[in-house]
Amino acid sequence: MTAETVPLQPLLHDLQVTLRAPSQVWCSPDGQVHPRGLHGVYHADVRVLSEAVVRVDGALPEAVAAGGTGPGTFEASAVLRSIDGPGADPTTLLRRRRTVAPGQVSEELEVSCGTEAPVSGRLTVHVASDLTRTETVKQGLPTTPVAPQATGDGVRWSDDGADVVVTAPGAQVTIDDAGATLAWDLQAAPGSPVTVGWSVRSQVAAVVHAPAAPDPEWAVPAVEADDRRLAALVTRSLADLGGLRMSADFAPDETFLAAGAPWFFTLFGRDSIWAARLLLPLGTDLARGTLRTLAARQGTKDDPATAEQPGKILHEVRSQELKGEGGMSLPPLYYGTVDATSLWVCLLHDAWRWGMARDDVEALLPALDKALTWMRDHGDADGDGFLDYADATGHGLSNQGWKDSGDSIQWKDGRLAEGPIALSEVQAYAHEAALGGADLLDALGRPGSQEWRDWAAALKARFRQKFWLHDDDGPYVAIALDRHGAAVDSVASNMGHLLGTGILDPDEERAVARRLVSDDMSSGYGLRTLSTTSQGYWPLGYHRGTVWTHDTAIAVVGLAKAGLGAEAGVLARGLLEAAPHFAYQLPELYGGNAVGDGPGPLPYPAACHPQAWSAASAVAILTAALGLDPQPDGGLAATPPTPSAIGALRVDGLRVGGRSFRVQASPEGAAEVTASA
């Protein structure tokens, strides 16, 4: 196989996306959907259109401005010099307005002019479909257009799993081998623009679909801050999250957040849990939907083929088998995750603290019992006292924590760790879950809490003995233990997830904080996944040097909870420094290059955007900056860490249960909390 024929994953850092789950459109910055790479209209996990290119009199419009105009909308403006009047000024304009809704994409094409005489031309839209699965597109494999069928006012494509109908009122429709051309002969006069339109409706057999409720499950707060980047980040992030709302066919009345577009546009246990958890200060409805959806497919049996075990929370849901590089093959319902079960318990506990109704919490207690039991009876495969993982099939995920790439767990010298692997943050999640579960059992009058407190205490003691290391820069927590029980010595961001979980004492938290904000870990745009001192470090290495938005945000919240305001501020400011470089849509991950090393953070070319836990990180910054803490009486306490990372801050619309609050914090750390009427 030559270099020219090797399939390559398409890049997407410079593409525009417009979405309303489970539909999405990926196009070039000028709005054109070209027949290449990721470009296309997608519904669920099928590319329903692989091309939608506009021409006027055979010429491509010349874009002058383009971008999103609101949730699910996009507009591109282009000049039409092929039919323009004389002179240097552009006097004929095409405005392409796109609207995305679940299962439907519509476009209005408006031609206007400022010429002395009317202008005329033939406007065409060439559309094509390959009915290709998203995963095929991701692998960069070649695809072939499917021949369309003519309808009364458009064309249609269909196969066993998808039905796609394009309508174009008033258009002349010509079918060719590569698709169809929709054509209108237009004349626009000064002051009298002319508009035509077309749309595509799609139906795809899928496990996940759009939720029925049109409004999001969270409050949208009003944010005022001395650092104006924060309000802009929150606004953009919450709008993006609205487009990721989904439901599953096995829990159709519940809503969760899809992990991210385009590759992970479905339910992921870990990702959906973290996104809901970070959004808790805006309401508990999303957390309730996420918890219920995942409980509906909680494991009931031992099945090595799917990695299912009794009580285990799933990793991901797809409509068909997922095939990837290196022989990877995952079943449609896959449980290969070591952390989602503990994180499910943590979300339930935190949602209860943030005011989720007692009846809703009680209804989930059977799932809580099963999840806790999984941690004790199934989470430790090799019997060493730590939760670990190892793929038993040979074609599942080799790494099953959030850093799930094949080379993510490695020694300082670049050697890969051998499994079973016990990750440091997984022990912290389990410790926090056991204590949180015990609190829930006590609060709801159920027995068994002391067992879980004792279990957590024993885990904490074992952790302190095995996971701590020292180097020339001082103490730090190993990323993992390998199959031999040896502490893998890379300095990595995983230790940031330990903060605030209770598995560290205050001195240990301070030691971790020092390492997180050191120059080898903090890029100035956030927290690197791997220290620059490691042999395997690379600023664009997926889990070995890049900055992951949510990873940094989790560390920020933990640092603030630990009272380490200065260190929390360093990392929070890093995210705010990065945000404008991505038009305030912080992607899944980006380069670990330092501030000053180039014009900004390097885009990771295949990073998903929007990504649920990345967008939810904007609310995590609010939580940390205000030191938010829900109270047992339904109130809200605020203890902002000092020094302040963003100056004065006022947030109106925070929620605890059914109550709304306004919190105002001064740069010096004084806070005033007011319950809204």
XYZ file of C-alpha atoms in Angstrom:
677
model
C 0.000 0.000 0.000
C 1.474 3.347 -1.031
C 1.463 6.491 1.099
C -1.160 7.945 -1.232
C -3.621 5.129 -0.499
C -3.200 4.860 3.256
C -6.525 5.911 4.843
C -6.154 8.968 7.069
C -8.629 10.260 9.627
C -10.045 13.539 8.292
C -9.093 16.739 10.073
C -11.789 19.042 11.397
C -10.144 21.889 13.288
C -10.858 24.363 10.478
C -14.404 23.193 9.699
C -17.666 24.810 10.764
C -20.279 22.721 12.544
C -23.984 23.402 13.031
C -25.951 20.877 15.037
C -29.087 19.926 16.900
C -28.709 16.343 18.083
C -28.837 13.903 16.471
C -28.254 15.931 13.272
C -25.123 17.863 12.347
C -23.626 19.646 9.348
C -19.875 19.940 8.803
C -18.698 22.355 6.113
C -15.808 24.552 5.039
C -15.604 28.050 6.556
C -17.542 29.474 3.594
C -20.512 27.160 4.210
C -19.891 24.794 1.306
C -20.284 21.054 1.896
C -17.634 19.681 -0.446
C -17.324 15.995 -1.366
C -14.248 15.400 0.756
C -13.087 14.521 4.249
C -15.596 14.964 7.032
C -17.828 17.343 5.073
C -21.456 16.334 5.110
C -24.896 16.362 6.631
C -25.181 13.659 9.292
C -28.150 12.189 11.080
C -27.482 9.796 13.954
C -24.431 7.850 12.726
C -25.063 8.117 8.970
C -23.795 10.730 6.519
C -27.053 11.470 4.728
C -25.542 14.066 2.368
C -21.908 13.978 1.318
C -22.123 17.130 -0.804
C -24.119 20.363 -0.978
C -22.188 22.806 -3.161
C -23.717 26.073 -4.383
C -22.714 27.711 -7.674
C -24.048 30.669 -9.624
C -23.635 30.503 -13.365
C -21.180 27.677 -12.774
C -18.899 29.721 -10.495
C -18.324 29.201 -6.788
C -19.462 32.185 -4.684
C -16.607 34.072 -3.005
C -17.208 34.086 0.721
C -16.731 37.303 2.686
C -18.237 36.292 6.052
C -19.593 33.139 7.665
C -20.377 31.699 11.052
C -22.980 30.521 13.500
C -25.848 32.897 14.210
C -27.424 31.016 17.108
C -28.271 27.501 18.272
C -28.642 25.321 15.203
C -28.199 28.157 12.700
C -25.435 29.265 10.342
C -25.090 31.975 7.707
C -22.550 32.586 4.959
C -22.360 35.728 2.838
C -20.595 35.684 -0.513
C -20.153 38.025 -3.446
C -21.211 36.912 -6.920
C -18.742 38.576 -9.267
C -19.721 36.178 -12.051
C -23.031 38.049 -12.479
C -22.089 41.378 -10.886
C -22.252 44.785 -12.456
C -19.199 46.805 -13.580
C -16.794 48.446 -11.159
C -14.650 47.385 -8.240
C -17.386 47.384 -5.591
C -19.106 44.044 -4.949
C -22.749 44.779 -5.725
C -24.296 41.307 -5.876
C -24.551 39.258 -2.709
C -25.588 35.689 -1.849
C -26.671 34.953 1.707
C -26.900 31.271 2.582
C -28.905 30.699 5.776
C -28.868 27.204 7.247
C -31.075 25.831 10.022
C -30.498 22.435 11.628
C -33.207 20.618 13.578
C -33.378 16.951 14.580
C -33.789 15.065 11.337
C -33.965 18.139 9.111
C -31.599 20.657 7.551
C -33.032 23.624 5.654
C -31.324 26.344 3.633
C -32.504 29.676 2.304
C -30.486 31.163 -0.560
C -31.051 34.891 -1.024
C -29.589 36.889 -3.923
C -29.633 40.667 -3.612
C -27.958 43.437 -5.578
C -27.077 47.095 -5.494
C -26.609 47.453 -9.234
C -28.300 49.950 -11.532
C -30.038 47.183 -13.479
C -31.350 43.742 -12.403
C -28.911 40.843 -12.325
C -29.742 37.310 -13.379
C -28.124 33.941 -13.227
C -28.638 30.228 -12.664
C -28.210 29.184 -9.040
C -27.483 25.489 -8.538
C -26.992 23.232 -5.548
C -25.322 19.928 -6.278
C -26.257 17.355 -3.645
C -24.993 13.812 -3.205
C -25.206 11.052 -0.622
C -23.048 8.056 0.175
C -25.160 6.822 3.135
C -21.872 6.098 4.886
C -21.520 5.345 8.575
C -19.687 7.983 10.597
C -17.046 5.489 11.655
C -16.175 4.801 8.012
C -15.705 8.528 7.492
C -13.544 8.715 10.612
C -11.223 6.013 9.297
C -10.763 7.937 6.053
C -11.931 5.010 3.965
C -13.099 5.682 0.396
C -16.829 5.961 -0.206
C -19.037 5.916 -3.285
C -22.065 8.119 -3.973
C -25.384 6.303 -4.018
C -27.630 6.903 -7.016
C -30.700 8.978 -6.070
C -34.292 8.478 -7.108
C -36.347 11.356 -8.505
C -39.384 12.547 -6.551
C -41.996 15.143 -7.398
C -39.969 18.074 -6.070
C -36.531 16.653 -5.351
C -34.636 13.402 -4.892
C -34.424 10.520 -2.450
C -31.849 8.030 -1.189
C -32.643 4.994 0.915
C -31.252 1.718 2.154
C -32.213 -0.737 4.885
C -31.358 1.675 7.685
C -31.772 5.184 6.300
C -34.245 7.224 4.284
C -33.165 10.633 2.987
C -35.410 13.023 1.076
C -34.321 16.328 -0.464
C -37.030 18.773 -1.493
C -36.427 21.917 -3.539
C -39.629 23.828 -4.357
C -39.513 25.448 -7.780
C -36.198 23.882 -8.780
C -35.335 22.013 -11.929
C -33.881 18.689 -10.804
C -31.307 16.802 -12.854
C -29.974 13.449 -11.724
C -26.420 12.405 -12.547
C -24.112 9.561 -11.589
C -22.734 11.488 -8.611
C -25.996 12.867 -7.234
C -28.425 15.534 -8.333
C -28.409 19.201 -9.296
C -31.115 21.537 -8.052
C -31.343 24.611 -10.305
C -33.245 27.909 -10.242
C -33.078 30.701 -12.839
C -33.144 33.889 -10.790
C -33.380 37.610 -11.377
C -32.816 40.101 -8.577
C -33.423 43.820 -8.823
C -32.106 46.600 -6.581
C -34.236 46.588 -3.437
C -35.961 43.341 -4.503
C -33.921 40.326 -3.438
C -35.013 36.859 -4.526
C -34.984 33.798 -2.255
C -35.144 30.075 -2.953
C -34.768 27.155 -0.601
C -34.176 23.476 -0.222
C -34.179 21.020 2.657
C -33.257 17.467 3.550
C -35.240 15.218 5.892
C -33.637 12.089 7.277
C -34.752 9.010 9.140
C -32.151 6.602 10.479
C -32.645 3.552 12.644
C -30.657 4.460 15.758
C -30.484 3.777 19.474
C -30.147 7.468 20.344
C -32.327 10.301 19.144
C -33.242 13.862 20.036
C -35.139 14.499 23.263
C -38.771 15.510 23.039
C -38.470 18.591 25.265
C -37.385 21.662 23.263
C -35.797 23.526 26.181
C -32.603 22.530 27.988
C -32.694 20.964 31.435
C -30.586 23.673 33.042
C -30.883 27.331 33.952
C -28.977 29.840 31.853
C -27.280 32.198 34.297
C -26.458 35.853 33.825
C -22.715 36.288 34.290
C -20.820 39.529 34.856
C -17.080 39.370 35.467
C -14.092 41.677 35.381
C -12.577 39.142 33.017
C -15.095 39.395 30.194
C -13.846 36.213 28.604
C -15.673 34.202 31.257
C -19.157 35.455 30.333
C -18.442 34.890 26.640
C -17.238 31.363 27.366
C -20.309 30.504 29.454
C -22.702 31.874 26.819
C -21.109 29.957 23.945
C -20.698 26.778 25.972
C -24.309 26.560 27.127
C -25.537 27.201 23.581
C -23.322 24.374 22.340
C -24.558 22.041 25.069
C -28.120 22.655 23.939
C -27.244 21.053 20.610
C -25.875 17.900 22.273
C -29.060 16.908 24.131
C -30.161 13.356 23.359
C -32.371 10.501 24.542
C -32.003 6.742 24.191
C -34.689 4.402 22.943
C -34.404 2.390 26.173
C -35.096 5.533 28.269
C -37.020 7.784 25.861
C -38.311 10.192 28.490
C -34.835 11.037 29.816
C -32.222 13.437 28.485
C -28.447 13.185 28.564
C -25.618 14.931 26.718
C -23.936 13.213 23.815
C -20.204 13.111 24.365
C -19.255 15.223 21.363
C -19.445 15.924 17.651
C -18.756 14.415 15.245
C -17.227 11.133 16.400
C -18.898 10.609 19.766
C -22.427 11.799 18.996
C -24.028 9.279 21.341
C -24.260 8.154 24.960
C -20.929 7.668 26.743
C -21.080 6.731 30.407
C -18.031 8.618 31.629
C -18.427 11.663 29.392
C -22.150 12.118 29.935
C -21.727 11.727 33.701
C -18.921 14.287 33.940
C -20.820 16.804 31.817
C -23.933 16.474 33.985
C -21.831 16.688 37.150
C -20.061 19.884 36.097
C -23.454 21.468 35.261
C -25.087 20.735 38.640
C -25.011 24.385 39.837
C -27.517 25.118 37.055
C -30.005 22.392 38.027
C -30.342 18.661 38.618
C -32.719 17.624 35.812
C -29.921 16.711 33.413
C -28.208 14.685 36.144
C -31.455 12.842 36.849
C -31.903 12.007 33.161
C -28.315 10.857 32.826
C -28.512 8.690 35.944
C -31.777 7.093 34.879
C -30.616 6.459 31.324
C -27.459 4.709 32.467
C -29.288 2.772 35.193
C -31.639 1.431 32.521
C -28.690 -0.461 30.999
C -26.725 -1.191 34.163
C -24.945 -4.522 33.853
C -26.741 -7.664 34.986
C -24.430 -10.519 33.957
C -20.848 -11.482 33.191
C -20.191 -11.202 29.461
C -16.520 -10.953 28.431
C -17.512 -10.085 24.848
C -19.120 -6.799 25.950
C -17.168 -6.391 29.239
C -20.512 -6.364 31.056
C -20.572 -7.268 34.745
C -23.353 -7.091 37.355
C -23.780 -3.490 38.518
C -21.387 -2.014 35.960
C -22.238 1.219 34.118
C -21.785 1.125 30.346
C -19.056 2.825 28.354
C -20.849 3.609 25.093
C -23.897 2.863 22.962
C -23.922 2.702 19.171
C -26.323 1.348 16.589
C -23.851 -1.195 15.251
C -20.445 -2.735 15.885
C -17.600 -0.221 15.968
C -14.419 -1.170 14.128
C -11.183 0.768 14.489
C -7.443 0.627 14.068
C -5.358 -2.330 15.138
C -8.214 -4.806 14.947
C -10.330 -2.993 17.540
C -13.956 -4.096 17.428
C -16.498 -2.942 19.999
C -20.049 -4.286 20.282
C -22.946 -1.811 20.009
C -23.456 -1.909 23.797
C -20.014 -1.854 25.389
C -19.074 -1.786 29.059
C -15.287 -1.428 28.732
C -14.774 1.362 31.277
C -13.249 1.145 34.735
C -14.467 4.489 36.061
C -18.044 5.117 34.898
C -19.568 3.032 37.699
C -17.883 4.978 40.496
C -18.591 8.247 38.714
C -22.287 7.317 38.442
C -22.379 7.028 42.246
C -20.558 10.354 42.614
C -23.088 12.035 40.311
C -26.014 10.637 42.296
C -24.490 11.863 45.543
C -23.695 15.307 44.169
C -27.138 15.651 42.548
C -28.693 14.850 45.912
C -26.586 17.578 47.541
C -27.635 20.043 44.817
C -31.302 19.387 45.552
C -32.503 16.478 43.424
C -35.868 15.370 44.797
C -35.757 12.709 47.499
C -38.170 10.461 45.577
C -35.890 10.581 42.545
C -32.875 9.685 44.665
C -34.680 6.839 46.420
C -35.791 5.363 43.115
C -32.122 4.986 42.163
C -30.998 3.308 45.386
C -31.176 -0.219 43.895
C -28.808 0.905 41.141
C -26.597 2.530 43.792
C -26.337 -0.723 45.720
C -25.387 -2.608 42.552
C -22.792 -0.016 41.560
C -21.122 -0.047 44.967
C -21.119 -3.835 44.953
C -19.461 -3.841 41.520
C -16.610 -1.720 42.889
C -16.008 -4.219 45.682
C -16.680 -7.526 43.926
C -15.702 -6.955 40.294
C -13.595 -3.791 40.024
C -10.414 -5.450 41.300
C -9.660 -8.146 38.736
C -6.225 -9.164 40.058
C -6.981 -9.014 43.784
C -4.405 -6.387 44.725
C -6.926 -4.127 46.440
C -7.208 -1.545 43.637
C -9.744 -1.082 40.857
C -8.088 -2.055 37.589
C -8.802 -3.108 34.015
C -7.565 -5.401 31.290
C -9.200 -6.150 27.955
C -10.105 -9.842 27.968
C -11.117 -10.044 24.301
C -8.040 -8.831 22.447
C -10.149 -6.453 20.376
C -11.555 -4.102 23.029
C -10.075 -0.923 24.465
C -6.598 -1.565 25.799
C -6.929 1.383 28.187
C -10.265 1.883 29.913
C -9.917 5.088 31.893
C -10.573 8.513 30.404
C -7.131 8.391 28.786
C -8.157 5.495 26.596
C -5.630 5.683 23.755
C -3.187 2.830 23.385
C -0.097 4.829 24.438
C -1.613 6.909 27.230
C -0.221 4.991 30.202
C 3.549 5.018 29.918
C 6.694 5.330 31.988
C 8.932 8.398 31.950
C 11.231 6.635 29.519
C 8.371 6.079 27.070
C 7.750 2.370 27.745
C 4.086 1.403 27.815
C 2.714 0.054 31.078
C 1.513 -3.552 31.058
C -1.960 -4.417 32.305
C -3.950 -5.031 34.365
C -3.572 -1.329 35.123
C -4.843 0.465 38.228
C -5.187 4.185 37.509
C -4.653 6.711 40.282
C -7.808 8.731 39.581
C -9.953 5.595 39.474
C -9.019 4.856 43.078
C -9.984 8.421 43.979
C -13.349 8.134 42.242
C -14.030 4.851 44.060
C -13.051 6.368 47.405
C -15.329 9.341 46.830
C -18.142 7.076 45.647
C -17.923 4.857 48.704
C -18.123 7.843 51.066
C -20.857 9.486 49.014
C -22.809 6.248 48.883
C -22.499 5.919 52.650
C -23.865 9.430 53.114
C -26.837 8.611 50.888
C -27.586 5.418 52.782
C -27.538 7.293 56.086
C -29.643 10.187 54.817
C -32.300 7.883 53.393
C -32.396 5.554 56.363
C -30.757 2.564 54.698
C -28.285 0.219 56.396
C -24.727 -0.540 55.320
C -23.011 2.833 55.413
C -20.250 1.824 57.805
C -19.132 -0.981 55.497
C -18.454 1.530 52.743
C -16.693 3.979 55.024
C -14.429 1.187 56.199
C -13.857 0.108 52.594
C -12.910 3.668 51.616
C -10.535 4.010 54.578
C -8.743 0.797 53.651
C -8.454 1.876 50.021
C -7.028 5.234 51.103
C -4.393 3.533 53.251
C -3.343 1.197 50.459
C -3.248 4.098 48.015
C -0.879 6.110 50.226
C 1.490 3.157 50.446
C 1.628 2.365 46.735
C 1.014 5.444 44.585
C 3.353 8.115 45.963
C 6.699 8.756 44.270
C 9.520 11.305 44.583
C 11.859 12.839 42.040
C 14.180 15.840 42.031
C 11.177 18.168 42.075
C 9.529 16.545 45.068
C 6.638 14.176 45.757
C 3.884 13.356 43.282
C 1.284 10.678 42.555
C 2.025 8.001 39.981
C -0.321 7.796 37.026
C -0.984 4.086 37.685
C 0.200 0.737 38.974
C 1.153 -1.839 36.348
C 0.556 -5.596 36.304
C 3.439 -6.115 38.726
C 2.151 -3.541 41.203
C 4.914 -1.103 40.281
C 4.087 2.609 40.323
C 4.292 3.973 36.767
C 6.499 7.019 37.211
C 5.195 9.494 34.628
C 4.174 12.889 35.953
C 0.694 13.261 34.483
C -2.497 15.237 34.888
C -4.384 12.299 36.374
C -3.372 13.382 39.856
C -5.480 16.516 39.442
C -8.601 14.341 39.619
C -7.648 13.270 43.163
C -8.165 16.731 44.610
C -11.341 17.091 46.633
C -12.138 13.360 46.609
C -10.904 12.764 50.155
C -8.198 10.298 49.180
C -5.480 12.905 49.896
C -4.799 14.785 53.111
C -4.173 18.577 52.983
C -0.392 18.273 52.759
C -0.709 15.782 49.942
C -3.116 18.081 48.097
C -0.608 20.909 48.352
C 2.112 18.647 46.947
C -0.104 17.724 43.994
C -1.031 21.364 43.430
C 2.636 22.373 43.203
C 3.259 19.776 40.513
C 0.179 20.718 38.484
C 1.151 24.372 38.118
C 4.842 23.777 37.476
C 6.187 24.833 34.090
C 6.394 21.259 32.824
C 2.661 20.685 33.446
C 0.958 24.064 33.036
C 1.248 25.414 29.502
C -0.391 28.751 30.254
C -3.392 27.521 28.255
C -4.265 24.782 30.726
C -2.946 21.554 32.193
C -0.869 19.237 30.019
C -1.813 15.576 30.137
C 1.843 14.586 30.437
C 4.899 16.415 31.728
C 7.349 17.849 29.231
C 10.043 15.931 31.140
C 8.717 12.583 29.925
C 10.373 10.880 26.972
C 6.974 10.343 25.358
C 5.856 13.974 25.637
C 4.589 15.562 22.435
C 2.469 18.742 22.366
C 0.029 17.108 19.935
C 0.105 13.655 21.528
C -3.513 12.683 22.188
C -2.982 11.838 25.866
C 0.721 12.568 26.141
C 1.132 16.312 26.126
C -2.039 17.983 24.883
C -4.371 20.013 27.083
C -7.850 18.563 27.610
C -10.377 21.192 28.635
C -12.325 19.031 31.063
C -9.154 17.609 32.602
C -8.005 21.109 33.469
C -11.465 22.101 34.740
C -11.688 19.095 37.061
C -8.331 20.053 38.546
C -9.511 23.665 38.935
C -12.600 22.586 40.881
C -10.553 20.243 43.045
C -7.949 22.887 43.798
C -10.611 25.405 44.760
C -12.347 22.832 46.974
C -9.020 22.186 48.680
C -8.596 25.907 49.359
C -5.692 26.228 46.923
C -6.897 29.381 45.225
C -3.609 30.499 43.706
C -3.072 27.211 41.901
C -6.730 27.027 40.838
C -6.349 30.509 39.385
C -3.312 29.554 37.314
C -5.186 26.770 35.535
C -8.494 28.650 35.251
C -6.752 31.596 33.632
C -5.147 29.151 31.235
C -8.544 28.034 29.934
C -9.679 31.643 29.635
C -6.483 32.472 27.751
C -7.171 29.629 25.322
C -10.890 30.342 24.813
C -10.692 33.324 22.406
C -8.388 31.367 20.110
C -11.266 28.929 19.537
C -14.046 31.542 19.304
C -15.003 30.522 22.869
C -15.856 26.983 21.780
C -13.195 25.136 23.727
C -12.615 21.847 21.894
C -12.077 18.369 23.248
C -8.332 18.995 23.390
C -5.622 21.231 21.956
C -1.871 21.479 21.835
C 0.336 21.625 24.890
C 2.609 24.338 23.498
C 3.341 27.116 25.969
C 2.053 30.673 25.853
C 4.459 32.586 23.624
C 5.334 29.507 21.593
C 3.319 30.512 18.537
C 0.275 32.774 18.150
C -1.896 30.598 20.394
C -2.586 27.027 21.432
C -2.049 24.596 18.587
C -5.343 23.113 17.422
C -5.470 19.345 17.701
C -6.661 18.727 14.132
C -9.062 15.869 14.924
C -10.518 17.262 18.167
C -14.279 17.098 18.559
C -16.136 20.381 18.913
C -18.421 20.964 20.603
C -17.603 18.384 23.273
C -19.949 18.017 26.241
C -17.466 17.943 29.096
C -15.369 20.657 27.470
C -18.374 22.987 27.195
C -19.516 22.116 30.727
C -16.084 23.203 31.946
C -17.213 26.825 31.640
C -19.620 26.200 34.530
C -16.839 24.447 36.434
C -14.855 27.688 36.329
C -17.851 29.513 37.842
C -18.148 26.865 40.550
C -14.486 27.158 41.435
C -14.290 30.951 41.221
C -17.239 31.329 43.614
C -16.406 28.396 45.888
C -19.980 27.120 45.588
C -21.237 24.628 48.159
C -24.907 23.549 48.408
C -26.231 23.324 51.956
C -28.383 20.636 53.607
C -31.175 23.164 54.210
C -31.446 23.942 50.494
C -29.299 27.059 50.688
C -26.095 27.918 48.889
C -22.764 28.902 50.421
C -19.984 30.679 48.527
C -16.376 30.891 49.646
C -14.358 32.236 46.719
C -10.726 31.158 46.765
C -8.115 33.871 46.951
C -6.443 35.353 45.122
C -9.257 35.721 42.608
C -8.469 34.451 39.116
C -10.952 36.736 37.385
C -11.588 39.745 39.621
C -15.124 40.648 40.611
C -17.800 38.165 39.586
C -21.592 38.162 39.711
C -23.717 35.198 38.683
C -27.512 35.240 38.744
C -29.428 32.016 38.152
C -27.580 29.367 40.146
C -29.884 26.669 41.474
C -30.197 24.385 44.477
C -33.280 22.236 44.120
C -36.174 24.534 43.289
C -34.450 27.692 44.550
C -32.526 30.217 42.472
C -29.595 32.247 43.803
C -27.470 35.216 42.902
C -23.852 35.224 44.066
C -21.626 38.280 43.964
C -17.938 38.024 44.805
C -15.358 40.754 45.186
C -11.768 40.486 43.948
C -10.712 40.119 47.581
C -12.869 37.020 48.088
C -15.863 38.468 49.918
C -19.114 36.892 48.732
C -22.794 37.766 49.036
C -25.443 35.116 48.346
C -29.026 36.168 47.686
C -31.994 33.887 47.106
C -33.994 35.135 44.142
C -37.695 35.748 44.504
